[in-house]
């Protein structure tokens, strides 16, 4: 069996291990899924009438705030998965299981690959639940099958990028508390973009930050794919951010893991 075959087999074993852990200890996964759903319901029912009054009409003439906020909350669900990744990697690093793996004939790449792929799968399930909740409370996208496929691809790529970065955070964190706190800004950064309100309604300084931070073009691309709003060059910028973050996270996580003892 070749080195690549060993790596694939070991990665599949690590993936099964991480998915079983998620099923046996679902508290983190449930909290990660619950937070975006709570935010969706909160902004739609508690703040929707007040905030939605300032949102321009959608291309279909529908003024429901849920149609504007849902893509932003869906993206927030993708960022929330980063928290679980950092925690699970940190737990393995601090409890000594990684040292045990290093004494065994296990591919070094398999540990991180299993965590990342497992976290991506869990996050995609979370995204499906959030989208289902949004549809249940009135979200009405007009996307075609191809546009849904493109939106899914964008969310998967974003999830992959954030998961690799979070894996690196889990490797360098000294304890679980630190691992759970460091990714929090990534979870709430969409709120300082166009997730909740248009950027042109913000004060000048905040508006500049909101327009040029990474999540805004991703949100606008997702919103355009699902609702038919103008995308412009946001798609190219969003892909560049996601691909760049994936590469940086991948290289950083592997370097940290290979140096760890």
CSV table of C-alpha atoms in Angstrom, one decimal, residues 154 157-158 210-222 231-245:
chain,number,residue,atom,x,y,z
A,154,UNK,CA,-19.4,29.0,-1.6
A,157,UNK,CA,-15.4,26.7,0.7
A,158,UNK,CA,-15.9,29.2,3.5
A,210,UNK,CA,-17.9,46.8,6.9
A,211,UNK,CA,-17.4,47.3,3.1
A,212,UNK,CA,-13.8,46.0,3.1
A,213,UNK,CA,-13.9,43.2,5.7
A,214,UNK,CA,-13.9,39.6,4.3
A,215,UNK,CA,-17.4,38.6,5.1
A,216,UNK,CA,-19.3,41.4,3.4
A,217,UNK,CA,-18.5,40.3,-0.2
A,218,UNK,CA,-19.3,36.7,0.8
A,219,UNK,CA,-22.7,37.7,2.2
A,220,UNK,CA,-23.5,39.8,-0.8
A,221,UNK,CA,-22.5,37.0,-3.2
A,222,UNK,CA,-24.7,34.5,-1.2
A,231,UNK,CA,-23.4,40.6,-7.1
A,232,UNK,CA,-21.0,42.7,-9.2
A,233,UNK,CA,-17.4,41.8,-8.4
A,234,UNK,CA,-18.3,40.5,-4.9
A,235,UNK,CA,-18.1,36.9,-6.2
A,236,UNK,CA,-14.5,37.2,-7.3
A,237,UNK,CA,-13.5,38.9,-4.0
A,238,UNK,CA,-15.4,36.3,-2.0
A,239,UNK,CA,-13.6,33.4,-3.8
A,240,UNK,CA,-10.3,35.1,-3.4
A,241,UNK,CA,-10.8,35.5,0.4
A,242,UNK,CA,-12.0,31.9,0.8
A,243,UNK,CA,-9.2,30.4,-1.2
A,244,UNK,CA,-6.5,32.5,0.4
A,245,UNK,CA,-7.8,31.8,3.9
